[in-house]
Short mmCIF file of C-alpha atoms in Angstrom, two decimals:
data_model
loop_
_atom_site.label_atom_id
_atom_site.label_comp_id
_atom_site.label_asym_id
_atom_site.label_seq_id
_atom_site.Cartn_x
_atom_site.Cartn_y
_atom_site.Cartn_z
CA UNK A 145 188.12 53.14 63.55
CA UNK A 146 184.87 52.00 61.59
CA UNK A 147 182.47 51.19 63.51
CA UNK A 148 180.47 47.72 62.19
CA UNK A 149 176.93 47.78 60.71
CA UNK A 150 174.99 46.49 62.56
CA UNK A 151 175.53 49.18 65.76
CA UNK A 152 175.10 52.17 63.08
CA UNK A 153 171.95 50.40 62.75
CA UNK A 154 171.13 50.18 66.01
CA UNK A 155 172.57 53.97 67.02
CA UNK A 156 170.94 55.92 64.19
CA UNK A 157 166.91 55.06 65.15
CA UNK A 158 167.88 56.56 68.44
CA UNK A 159 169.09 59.40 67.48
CA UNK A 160 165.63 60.42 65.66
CA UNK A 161 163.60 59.02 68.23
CA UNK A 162 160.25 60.76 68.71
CA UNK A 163 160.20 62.62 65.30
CA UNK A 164 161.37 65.68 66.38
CA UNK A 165 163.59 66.63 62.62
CA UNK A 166 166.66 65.25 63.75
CA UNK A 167 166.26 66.73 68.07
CA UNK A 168 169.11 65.26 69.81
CA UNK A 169 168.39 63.25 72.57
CA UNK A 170 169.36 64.38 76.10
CA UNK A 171 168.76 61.49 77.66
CA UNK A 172 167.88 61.04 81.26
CA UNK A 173 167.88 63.89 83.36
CA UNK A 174 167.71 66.13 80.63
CA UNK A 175 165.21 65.00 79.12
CA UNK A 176 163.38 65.17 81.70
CA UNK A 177 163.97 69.17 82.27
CA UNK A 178 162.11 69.51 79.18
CA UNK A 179 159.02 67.19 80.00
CA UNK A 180 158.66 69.31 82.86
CA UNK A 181 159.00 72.54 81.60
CA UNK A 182 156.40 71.56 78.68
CA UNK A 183 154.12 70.27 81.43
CA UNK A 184 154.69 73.80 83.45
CA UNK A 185 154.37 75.67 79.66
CA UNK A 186 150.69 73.52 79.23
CA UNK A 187 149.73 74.39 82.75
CA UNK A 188 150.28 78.00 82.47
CA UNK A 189 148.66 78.53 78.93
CA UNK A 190 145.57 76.47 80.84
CA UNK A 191 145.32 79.01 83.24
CA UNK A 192 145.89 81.99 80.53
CA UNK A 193 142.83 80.29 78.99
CA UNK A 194 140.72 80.31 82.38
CA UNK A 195 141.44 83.72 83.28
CA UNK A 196 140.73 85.49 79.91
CA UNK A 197 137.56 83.44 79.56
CA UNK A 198 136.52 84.33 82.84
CA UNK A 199 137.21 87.99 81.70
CA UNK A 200 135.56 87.52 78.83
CA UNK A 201 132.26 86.66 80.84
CA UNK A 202 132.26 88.75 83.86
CA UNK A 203 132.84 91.34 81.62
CA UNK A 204 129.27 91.16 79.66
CA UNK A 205 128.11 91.24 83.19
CA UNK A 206 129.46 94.32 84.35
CA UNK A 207 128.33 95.75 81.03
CA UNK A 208 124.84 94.91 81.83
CA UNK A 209 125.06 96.53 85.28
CA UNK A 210 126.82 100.17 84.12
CA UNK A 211 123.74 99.63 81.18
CA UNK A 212 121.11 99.69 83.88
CA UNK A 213 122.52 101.04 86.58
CA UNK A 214 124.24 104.51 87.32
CA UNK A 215 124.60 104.29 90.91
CA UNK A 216 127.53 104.98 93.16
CA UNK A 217 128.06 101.31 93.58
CA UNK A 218 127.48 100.45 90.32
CA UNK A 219 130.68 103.29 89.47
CA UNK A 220 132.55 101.81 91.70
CA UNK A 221 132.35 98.30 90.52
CA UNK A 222 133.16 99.75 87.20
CA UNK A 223 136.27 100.88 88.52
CA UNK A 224 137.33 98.19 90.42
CA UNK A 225 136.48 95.88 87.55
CA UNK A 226 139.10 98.05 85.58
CA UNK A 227 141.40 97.76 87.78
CA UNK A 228 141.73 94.02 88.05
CA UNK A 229 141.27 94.39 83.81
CA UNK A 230 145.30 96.36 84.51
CA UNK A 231 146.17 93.54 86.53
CA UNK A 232 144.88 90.74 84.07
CA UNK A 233 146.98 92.31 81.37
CA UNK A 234 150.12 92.57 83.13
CA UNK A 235 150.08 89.17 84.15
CA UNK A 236 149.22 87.89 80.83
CA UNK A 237 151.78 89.95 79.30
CA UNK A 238 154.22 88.20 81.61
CA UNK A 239 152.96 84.71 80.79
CA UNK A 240 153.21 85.48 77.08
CA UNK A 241 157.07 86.88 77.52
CA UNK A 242 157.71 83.57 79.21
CA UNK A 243 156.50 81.87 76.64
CA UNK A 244 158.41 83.62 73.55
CA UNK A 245 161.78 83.60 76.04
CA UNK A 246 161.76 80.07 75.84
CA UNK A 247 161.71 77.20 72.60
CA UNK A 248 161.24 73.89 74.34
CA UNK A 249 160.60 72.43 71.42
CA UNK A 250 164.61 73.31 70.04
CA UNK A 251 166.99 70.72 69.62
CA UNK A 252 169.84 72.23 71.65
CA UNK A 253 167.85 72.59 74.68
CA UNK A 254 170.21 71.99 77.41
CA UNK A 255 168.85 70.80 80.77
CA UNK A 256 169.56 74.32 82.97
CA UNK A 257 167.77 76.51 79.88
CA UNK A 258 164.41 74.13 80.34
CA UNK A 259 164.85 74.34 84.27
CA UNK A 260 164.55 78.63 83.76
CA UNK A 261 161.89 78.01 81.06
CA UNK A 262 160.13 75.59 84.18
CA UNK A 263 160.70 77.92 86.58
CA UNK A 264 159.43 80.87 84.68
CA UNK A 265 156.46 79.24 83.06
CA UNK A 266 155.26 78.27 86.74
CA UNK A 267 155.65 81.26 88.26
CA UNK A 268 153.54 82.82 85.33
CA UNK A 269 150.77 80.17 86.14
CA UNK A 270 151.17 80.62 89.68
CA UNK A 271 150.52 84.96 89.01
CA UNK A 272 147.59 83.40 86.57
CA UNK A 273 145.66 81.24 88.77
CA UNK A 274 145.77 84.11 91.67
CA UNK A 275 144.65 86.48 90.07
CA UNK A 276 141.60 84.48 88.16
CA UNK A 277 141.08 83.31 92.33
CA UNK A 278 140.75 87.74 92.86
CA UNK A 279 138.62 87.46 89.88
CA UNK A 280 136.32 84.90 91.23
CA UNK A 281 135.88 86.42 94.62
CA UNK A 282 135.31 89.70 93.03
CA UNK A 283 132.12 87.88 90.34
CA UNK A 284 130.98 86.33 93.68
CA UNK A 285 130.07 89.91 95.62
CA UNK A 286 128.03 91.20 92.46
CA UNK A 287 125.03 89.05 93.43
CA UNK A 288 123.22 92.15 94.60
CA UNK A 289 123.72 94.78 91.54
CA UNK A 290 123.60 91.98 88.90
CA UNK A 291 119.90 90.82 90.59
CA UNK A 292 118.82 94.30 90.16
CA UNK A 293 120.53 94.44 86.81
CA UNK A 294 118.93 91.29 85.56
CA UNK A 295 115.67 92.69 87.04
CA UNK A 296 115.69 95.97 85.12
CA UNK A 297 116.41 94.02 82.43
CA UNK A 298 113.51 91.71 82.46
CA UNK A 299 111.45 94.72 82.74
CA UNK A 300 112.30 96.59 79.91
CA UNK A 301 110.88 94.17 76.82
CA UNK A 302 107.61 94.37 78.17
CA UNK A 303 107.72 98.30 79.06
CA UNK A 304 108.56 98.61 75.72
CA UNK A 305 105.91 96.86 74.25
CA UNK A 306 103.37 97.95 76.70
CA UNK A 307 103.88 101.72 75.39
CA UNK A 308 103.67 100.39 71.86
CA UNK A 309 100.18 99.01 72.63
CA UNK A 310 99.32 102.41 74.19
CA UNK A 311 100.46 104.06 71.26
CA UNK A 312 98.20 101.51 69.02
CA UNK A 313 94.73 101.73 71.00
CA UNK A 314 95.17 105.57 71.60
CA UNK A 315 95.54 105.70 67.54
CA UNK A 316 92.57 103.41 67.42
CA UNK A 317 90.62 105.33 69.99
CA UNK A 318 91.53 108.59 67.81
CA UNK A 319 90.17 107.08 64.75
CA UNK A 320 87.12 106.21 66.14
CA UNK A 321 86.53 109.46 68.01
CA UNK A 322 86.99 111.42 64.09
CA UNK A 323 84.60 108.75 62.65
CA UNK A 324 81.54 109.88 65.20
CA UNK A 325 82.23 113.51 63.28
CA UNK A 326 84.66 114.77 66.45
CA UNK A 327 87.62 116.13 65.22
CA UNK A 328 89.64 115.86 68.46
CA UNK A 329 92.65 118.16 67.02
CA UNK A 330 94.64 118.59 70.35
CA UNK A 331 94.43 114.89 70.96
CA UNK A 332 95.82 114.35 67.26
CA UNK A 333 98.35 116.53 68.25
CA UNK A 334 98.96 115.27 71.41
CA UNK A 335 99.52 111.52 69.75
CA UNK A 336 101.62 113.33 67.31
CA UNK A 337 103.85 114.42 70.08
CA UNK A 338 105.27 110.90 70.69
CA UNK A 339 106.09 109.83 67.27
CA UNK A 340 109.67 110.80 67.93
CA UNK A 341 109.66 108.85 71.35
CA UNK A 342 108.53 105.97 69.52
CA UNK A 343 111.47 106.32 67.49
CA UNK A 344 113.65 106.32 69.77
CA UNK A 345 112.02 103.27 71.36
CA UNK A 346 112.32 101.47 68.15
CA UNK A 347 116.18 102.16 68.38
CA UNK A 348 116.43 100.41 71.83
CA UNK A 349 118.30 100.35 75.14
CA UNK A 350 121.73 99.77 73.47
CA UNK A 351 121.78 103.58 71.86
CA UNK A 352 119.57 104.97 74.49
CA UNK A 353 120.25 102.93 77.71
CA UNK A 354 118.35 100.78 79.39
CA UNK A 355 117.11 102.81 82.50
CA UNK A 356 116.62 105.65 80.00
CA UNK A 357 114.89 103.83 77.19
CA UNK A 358 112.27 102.10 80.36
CA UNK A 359 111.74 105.56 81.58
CA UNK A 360 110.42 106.33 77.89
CA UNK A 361 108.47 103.48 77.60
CA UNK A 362 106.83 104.71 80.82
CA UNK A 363 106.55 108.15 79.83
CA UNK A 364 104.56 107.41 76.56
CA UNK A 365 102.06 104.47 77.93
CA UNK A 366 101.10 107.02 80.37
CA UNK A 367 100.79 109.89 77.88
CA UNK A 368 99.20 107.56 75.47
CA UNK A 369 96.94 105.81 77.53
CA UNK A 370 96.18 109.64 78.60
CA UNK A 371 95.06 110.37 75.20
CA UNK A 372 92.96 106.94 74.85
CA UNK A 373 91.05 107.67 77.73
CA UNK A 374 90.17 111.26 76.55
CA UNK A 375 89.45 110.23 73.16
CA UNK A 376 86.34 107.61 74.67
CA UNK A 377 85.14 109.91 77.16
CA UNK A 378 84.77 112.41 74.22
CA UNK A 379 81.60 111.91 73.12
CA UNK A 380 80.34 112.34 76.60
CA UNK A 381 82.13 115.43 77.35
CA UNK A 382 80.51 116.33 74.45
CA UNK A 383 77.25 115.27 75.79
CA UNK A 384 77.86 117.14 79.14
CA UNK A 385 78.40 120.35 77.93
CA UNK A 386 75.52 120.22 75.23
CA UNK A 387 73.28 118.97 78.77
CA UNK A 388 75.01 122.12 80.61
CA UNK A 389 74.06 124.36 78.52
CA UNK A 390 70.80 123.73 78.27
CA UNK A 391 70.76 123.59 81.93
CA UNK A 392 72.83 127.14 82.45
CA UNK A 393 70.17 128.79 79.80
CA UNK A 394 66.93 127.13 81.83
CA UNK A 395 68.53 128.66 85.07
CA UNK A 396 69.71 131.97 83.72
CA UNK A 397 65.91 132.32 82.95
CA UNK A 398 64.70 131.54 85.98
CA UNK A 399 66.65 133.87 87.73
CA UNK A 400 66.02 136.46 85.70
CA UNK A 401 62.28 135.82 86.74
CA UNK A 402 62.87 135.70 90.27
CA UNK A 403 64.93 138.92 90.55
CA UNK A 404 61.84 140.70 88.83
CA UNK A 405 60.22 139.81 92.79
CA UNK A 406 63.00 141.78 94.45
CA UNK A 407 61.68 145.14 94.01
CA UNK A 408 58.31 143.92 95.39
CA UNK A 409 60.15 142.05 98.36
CA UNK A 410 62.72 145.32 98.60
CA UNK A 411 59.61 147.66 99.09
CA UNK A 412 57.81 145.58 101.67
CA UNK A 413 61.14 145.84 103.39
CA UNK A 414 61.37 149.72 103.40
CA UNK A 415 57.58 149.77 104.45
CA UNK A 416 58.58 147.82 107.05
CA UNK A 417 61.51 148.00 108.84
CA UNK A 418 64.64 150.74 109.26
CA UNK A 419 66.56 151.76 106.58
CA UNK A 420 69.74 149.54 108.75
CA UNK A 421 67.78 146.86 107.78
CA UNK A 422 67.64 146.91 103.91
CA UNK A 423 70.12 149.40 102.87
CA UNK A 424 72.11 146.46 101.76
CA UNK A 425 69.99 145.04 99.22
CA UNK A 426 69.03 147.82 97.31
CA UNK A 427 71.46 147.19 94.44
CA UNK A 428 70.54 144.08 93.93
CA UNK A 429 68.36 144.22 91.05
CA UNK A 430 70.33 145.82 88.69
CA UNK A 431 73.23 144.01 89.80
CA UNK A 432 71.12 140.66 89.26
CA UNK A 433 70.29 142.05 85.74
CA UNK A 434 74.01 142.86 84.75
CA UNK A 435 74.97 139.27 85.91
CA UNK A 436 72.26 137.40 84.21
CA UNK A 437 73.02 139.60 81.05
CA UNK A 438 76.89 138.75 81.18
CA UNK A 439 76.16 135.01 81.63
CA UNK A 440 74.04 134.70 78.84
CA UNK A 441 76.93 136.86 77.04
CA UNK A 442 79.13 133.83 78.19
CA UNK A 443 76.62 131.10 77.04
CA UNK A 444 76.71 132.16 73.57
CA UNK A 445 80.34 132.30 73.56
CA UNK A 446 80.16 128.57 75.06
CA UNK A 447 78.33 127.37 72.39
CA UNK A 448 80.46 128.89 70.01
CA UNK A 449 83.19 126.97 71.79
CA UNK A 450 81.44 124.06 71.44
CA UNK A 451 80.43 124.46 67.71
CA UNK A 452 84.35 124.87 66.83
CA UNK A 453 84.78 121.83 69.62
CA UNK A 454 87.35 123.94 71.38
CA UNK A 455 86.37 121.82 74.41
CA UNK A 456 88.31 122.95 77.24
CA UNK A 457 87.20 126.90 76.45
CA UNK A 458 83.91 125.48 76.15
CA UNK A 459 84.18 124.29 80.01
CA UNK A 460 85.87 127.22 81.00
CA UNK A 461 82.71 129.42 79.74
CA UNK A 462 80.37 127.06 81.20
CA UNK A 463 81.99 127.60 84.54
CA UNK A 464 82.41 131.25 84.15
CA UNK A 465 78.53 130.52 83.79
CA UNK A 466 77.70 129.27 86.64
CA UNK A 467 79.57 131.12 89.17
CA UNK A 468 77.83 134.09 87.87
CA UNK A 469 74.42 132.48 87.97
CA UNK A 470 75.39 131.19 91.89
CA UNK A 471 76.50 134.73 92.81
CA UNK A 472 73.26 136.14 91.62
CA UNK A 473 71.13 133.48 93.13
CA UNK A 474 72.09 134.02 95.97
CA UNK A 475 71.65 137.38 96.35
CA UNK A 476 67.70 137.06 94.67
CA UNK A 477 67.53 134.81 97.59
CA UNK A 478 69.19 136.91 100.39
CA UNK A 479 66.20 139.87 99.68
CA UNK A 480 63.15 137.13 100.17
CA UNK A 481 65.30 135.59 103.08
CA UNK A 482 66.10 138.86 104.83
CA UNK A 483 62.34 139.65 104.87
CA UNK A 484 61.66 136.18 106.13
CA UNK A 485 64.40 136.21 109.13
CA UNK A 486 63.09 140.03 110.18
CA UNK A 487 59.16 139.33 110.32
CA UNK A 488 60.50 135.96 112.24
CA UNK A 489 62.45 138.00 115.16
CA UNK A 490 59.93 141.13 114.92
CA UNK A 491 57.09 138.62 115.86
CA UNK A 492 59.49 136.45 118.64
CA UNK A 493 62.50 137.75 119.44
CA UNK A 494 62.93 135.52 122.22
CA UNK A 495 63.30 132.09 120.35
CA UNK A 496 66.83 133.98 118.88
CA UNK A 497 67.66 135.36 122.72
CA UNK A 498 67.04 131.73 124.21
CA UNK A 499 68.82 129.76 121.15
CA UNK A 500 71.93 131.82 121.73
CA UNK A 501 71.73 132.41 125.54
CA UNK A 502 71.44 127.97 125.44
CA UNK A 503 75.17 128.22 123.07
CA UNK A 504 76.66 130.40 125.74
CA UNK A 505 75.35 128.24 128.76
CA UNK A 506 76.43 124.60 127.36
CA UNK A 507 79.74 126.37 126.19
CA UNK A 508 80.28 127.25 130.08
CA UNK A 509 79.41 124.14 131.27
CA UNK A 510 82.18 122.47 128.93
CA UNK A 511 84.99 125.26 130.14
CA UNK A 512 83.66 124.12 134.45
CA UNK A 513 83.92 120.48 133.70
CA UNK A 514 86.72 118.76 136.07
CA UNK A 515 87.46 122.16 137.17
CA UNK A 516 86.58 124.54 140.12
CA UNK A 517 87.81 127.52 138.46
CA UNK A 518 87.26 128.35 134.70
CA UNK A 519 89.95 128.78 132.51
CA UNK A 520 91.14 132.59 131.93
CA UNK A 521 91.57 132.12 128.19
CA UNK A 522 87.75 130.67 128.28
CA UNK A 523 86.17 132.51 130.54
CA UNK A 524 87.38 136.02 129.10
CA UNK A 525 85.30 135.55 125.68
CA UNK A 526 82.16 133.53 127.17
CA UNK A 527 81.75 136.51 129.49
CA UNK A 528 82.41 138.70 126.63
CA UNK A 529 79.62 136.82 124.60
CA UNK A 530 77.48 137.24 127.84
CA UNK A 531 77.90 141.16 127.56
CA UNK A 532 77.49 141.42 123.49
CA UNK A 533 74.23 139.45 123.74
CA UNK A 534 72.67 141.55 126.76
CA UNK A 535 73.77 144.94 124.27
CA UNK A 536 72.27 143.58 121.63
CA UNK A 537 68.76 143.06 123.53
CA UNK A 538 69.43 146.24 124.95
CA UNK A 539 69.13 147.85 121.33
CA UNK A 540 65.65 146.46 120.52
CA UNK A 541 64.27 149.35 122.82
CA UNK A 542 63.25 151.63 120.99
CA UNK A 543 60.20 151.98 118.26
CA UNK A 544 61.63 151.01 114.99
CA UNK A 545 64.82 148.54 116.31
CA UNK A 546 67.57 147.71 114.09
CA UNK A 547 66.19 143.91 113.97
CA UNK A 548 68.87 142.67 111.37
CA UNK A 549 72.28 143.90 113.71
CA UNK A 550 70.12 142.27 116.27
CA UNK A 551 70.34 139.47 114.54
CA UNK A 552 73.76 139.94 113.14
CA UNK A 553 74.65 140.14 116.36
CA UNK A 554 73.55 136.84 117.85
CA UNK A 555 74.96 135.11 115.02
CA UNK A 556 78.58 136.56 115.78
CA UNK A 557 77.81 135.43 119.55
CA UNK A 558 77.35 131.96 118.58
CA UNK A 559 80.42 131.62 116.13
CA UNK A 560 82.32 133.24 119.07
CA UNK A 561 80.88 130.75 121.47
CA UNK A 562 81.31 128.05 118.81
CA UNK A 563 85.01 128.99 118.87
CA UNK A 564 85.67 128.54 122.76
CA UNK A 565 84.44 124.83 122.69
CA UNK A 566 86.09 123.77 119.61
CA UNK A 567 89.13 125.28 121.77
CA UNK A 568 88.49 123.61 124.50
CA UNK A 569 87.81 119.86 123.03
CA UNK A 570 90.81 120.41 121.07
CA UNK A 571 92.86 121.03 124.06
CA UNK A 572 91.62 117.95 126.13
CA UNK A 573 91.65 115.93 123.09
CA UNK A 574 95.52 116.82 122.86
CA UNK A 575 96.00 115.89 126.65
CA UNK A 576 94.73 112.04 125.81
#
């Protein structure tokens, strides 16, 4: 039967309703399957899109923290953060399958394909939008290591430029050190030293790491700013040791003056007073000789030091120097002293008795206080003091007395004495 004109008319705009290249339309319920599966398809590649770009963006933060950080936590974040990177890609891998298994956009879609396609696309959202939720609470606990992260961070510009400046004012420090006619060589060399860490400060913290590359911006201000500093005190170390030697010759001189008075002082001594008393000091002017003879050995060899500006064996000399020059000062001294100290006691021997027999008494009264009965462990070497004193007066009977054990020996009484108390207050000090 032919059907009239006018209904081909009307029948032939529905059938290519909605452009879709000749689709045939469902109608009804069945086009409705496909609205909804297209709505569930939209829905699931909106989640896709959240998910990855919240990947994308927690994952430049977790690349920030392993940068800085190398912590056990920070590992472990790592980790985890790779873990839930497996997960992500299995469930995108499923939402892309369900999106190749099904072409809602055919024209023999039948209503129970699109309700799978639905189905499946859903579910894929519903495995996207959990997991971006495990993604979200996992972002949400890094507060603490991406602070600390963010901190490091923020530190490590201005570390690195800091040690650049060091580098630059050391340099200029240098310069002007050489200009004054210093030639500073192990500073120079010193500066040189860092040229390579500068380098590999120039590279920065992504080929070197962050922590690593602050830790060498740290290590060369301080080295720098090391060589700075030397480099202006310079001209006054220089100063110093030209003042020290100076000094060091005026006082080898002068103790080479002094020690020509021993011999006098030594013969008054043996004119004097038993042999007990001076036997001691007899070699001390030729051993005052050979010392001021090696020390002005040593000053020559400091001045050669500081001629070639070998500074540091220049101080070493100058030291060598002066302990020799102390040791022999001391013993000039000890000769004139000795004869002082023995025509002191020979004259009044009692002054020394009653200055020690005073130590021994307050020391006694300190060991009785708050007690009836003296302590065993103080009483045992006050009593011995007691005894070594009384001996010692005992040996100035007698016509030419050993006057120096004498007073040898009331020295080693008081440091005994001394001994007890500082025993005994540091005992009751303890029981406060």
């Amino acid at each position: 039967m032919l059907v009239p004109v006018p209904l081909v008319m009307v029948v032939l705009p529905l059938t290519f309703a909605g452009g879709g290249g000749g689709r045939r339309w469902f109608g009804g319920r069945g086009e409705s399957q496909r609205a909804e599966a297209q709505a569930a398809r939209d829905a699931a590649a909106a989640a896709f899109y959240e998910l990855d770009t919240a990947q994308r963006d927690l994952r430049i933060s977790i690349e920030m923290i392993t940068a800085v950080d190398d912590s056990p936590a920070a590992r472990r974040t790592a980790a985890d953060f790779a873990a839930l990177g497996q997960r992500i890609d299995r469930v995108s891998r499923d939402y892309i399958t369900a999106v190749d298994a099904h072409d809602l956009d055919r024209d023999d879609l039948d209503a129970a394909t699109a309700g799978r396609a639905r189905a499946d696309l859903t579910w894929a959202r519903d495995e996207l939008v959990h997991t971006k939720a495990d993604l979200d609470r996992f972002a949400q606990g890094l507060g603490p290591l991406l602070q600390q992260a963010e901190t490091q961070l923020a530190r490590l510009a201005p570390a690195v430029e800091r040690a650049r400046q060091a580098l630059l004012a050391a340099s200029n420090a240098l310069d002007a050190v050489r200009g004054s006619g210093l030639r500073a060589d192990d500073l120079a060399a010193r500066l040189a030293a860092l040229s390579p860490e500068l380098t590999k400060l120039n590279q920065g913290a992504g080929q070197h790491g962050v922590q690593e590359t602050i830790r060498r911006a740290d290590d060369v201000l301080r080295k720098a700013e090391a060589v700075r500093g030397e480099a202006e005190r310079l001209p006054e170390r220089a100063a110093e040791i030209d003042r020290r030697l100076v000094s060091l010759r005026t006082r080898a001189q002068a103790i080479t003056t002094r020690a020509a008075g021993v011999e006098p002082v030594l013969s008054e001594l043996r004119r004097r007073y038993s042999a007990a008393c001076w036997q001691d000091l007899q070699p001390v002017p030729e051993q005052a000789a050979r010392a001021v003879a090696r020390a002005e050995e040593k000053l020559k060899e400091a001045q050669a030091a500081r001629e070639a500006q070998r500074w540091p064996d220049a101080t070493a000399l100058l030291a060598t120097v002066r302990a020799l020059l102390n040791t022999t000062d001391e013993a000039v001294s000890a000769a004139g002293d000795r004869l002082r100290r023995l025509d002191e006691v020979s004259f009044d021997q009692r002054k020394e008795i009653d200055r020690t027999r005073f130590a021994i008494r307050d020391a006694q009264r300190l060991a009785m206080a708050g007690r009836s009965t003296p302590d065993p462990r103080h009483a045992r070497p006050l009593d011995e003091a007691v005894e070594r004193l009384e001996r010692a007066i005992a040996g100035l009977e007698g016509r030419h007395p050993d006057w120096w054990h004498f007073l040898s020996e009331t020295e080693a009484v008081r440091q005994a004495v001394a001994r007890v108390v500082q025993h005994i207050r540091e005992e009751r000090g303890g029981g406060h």
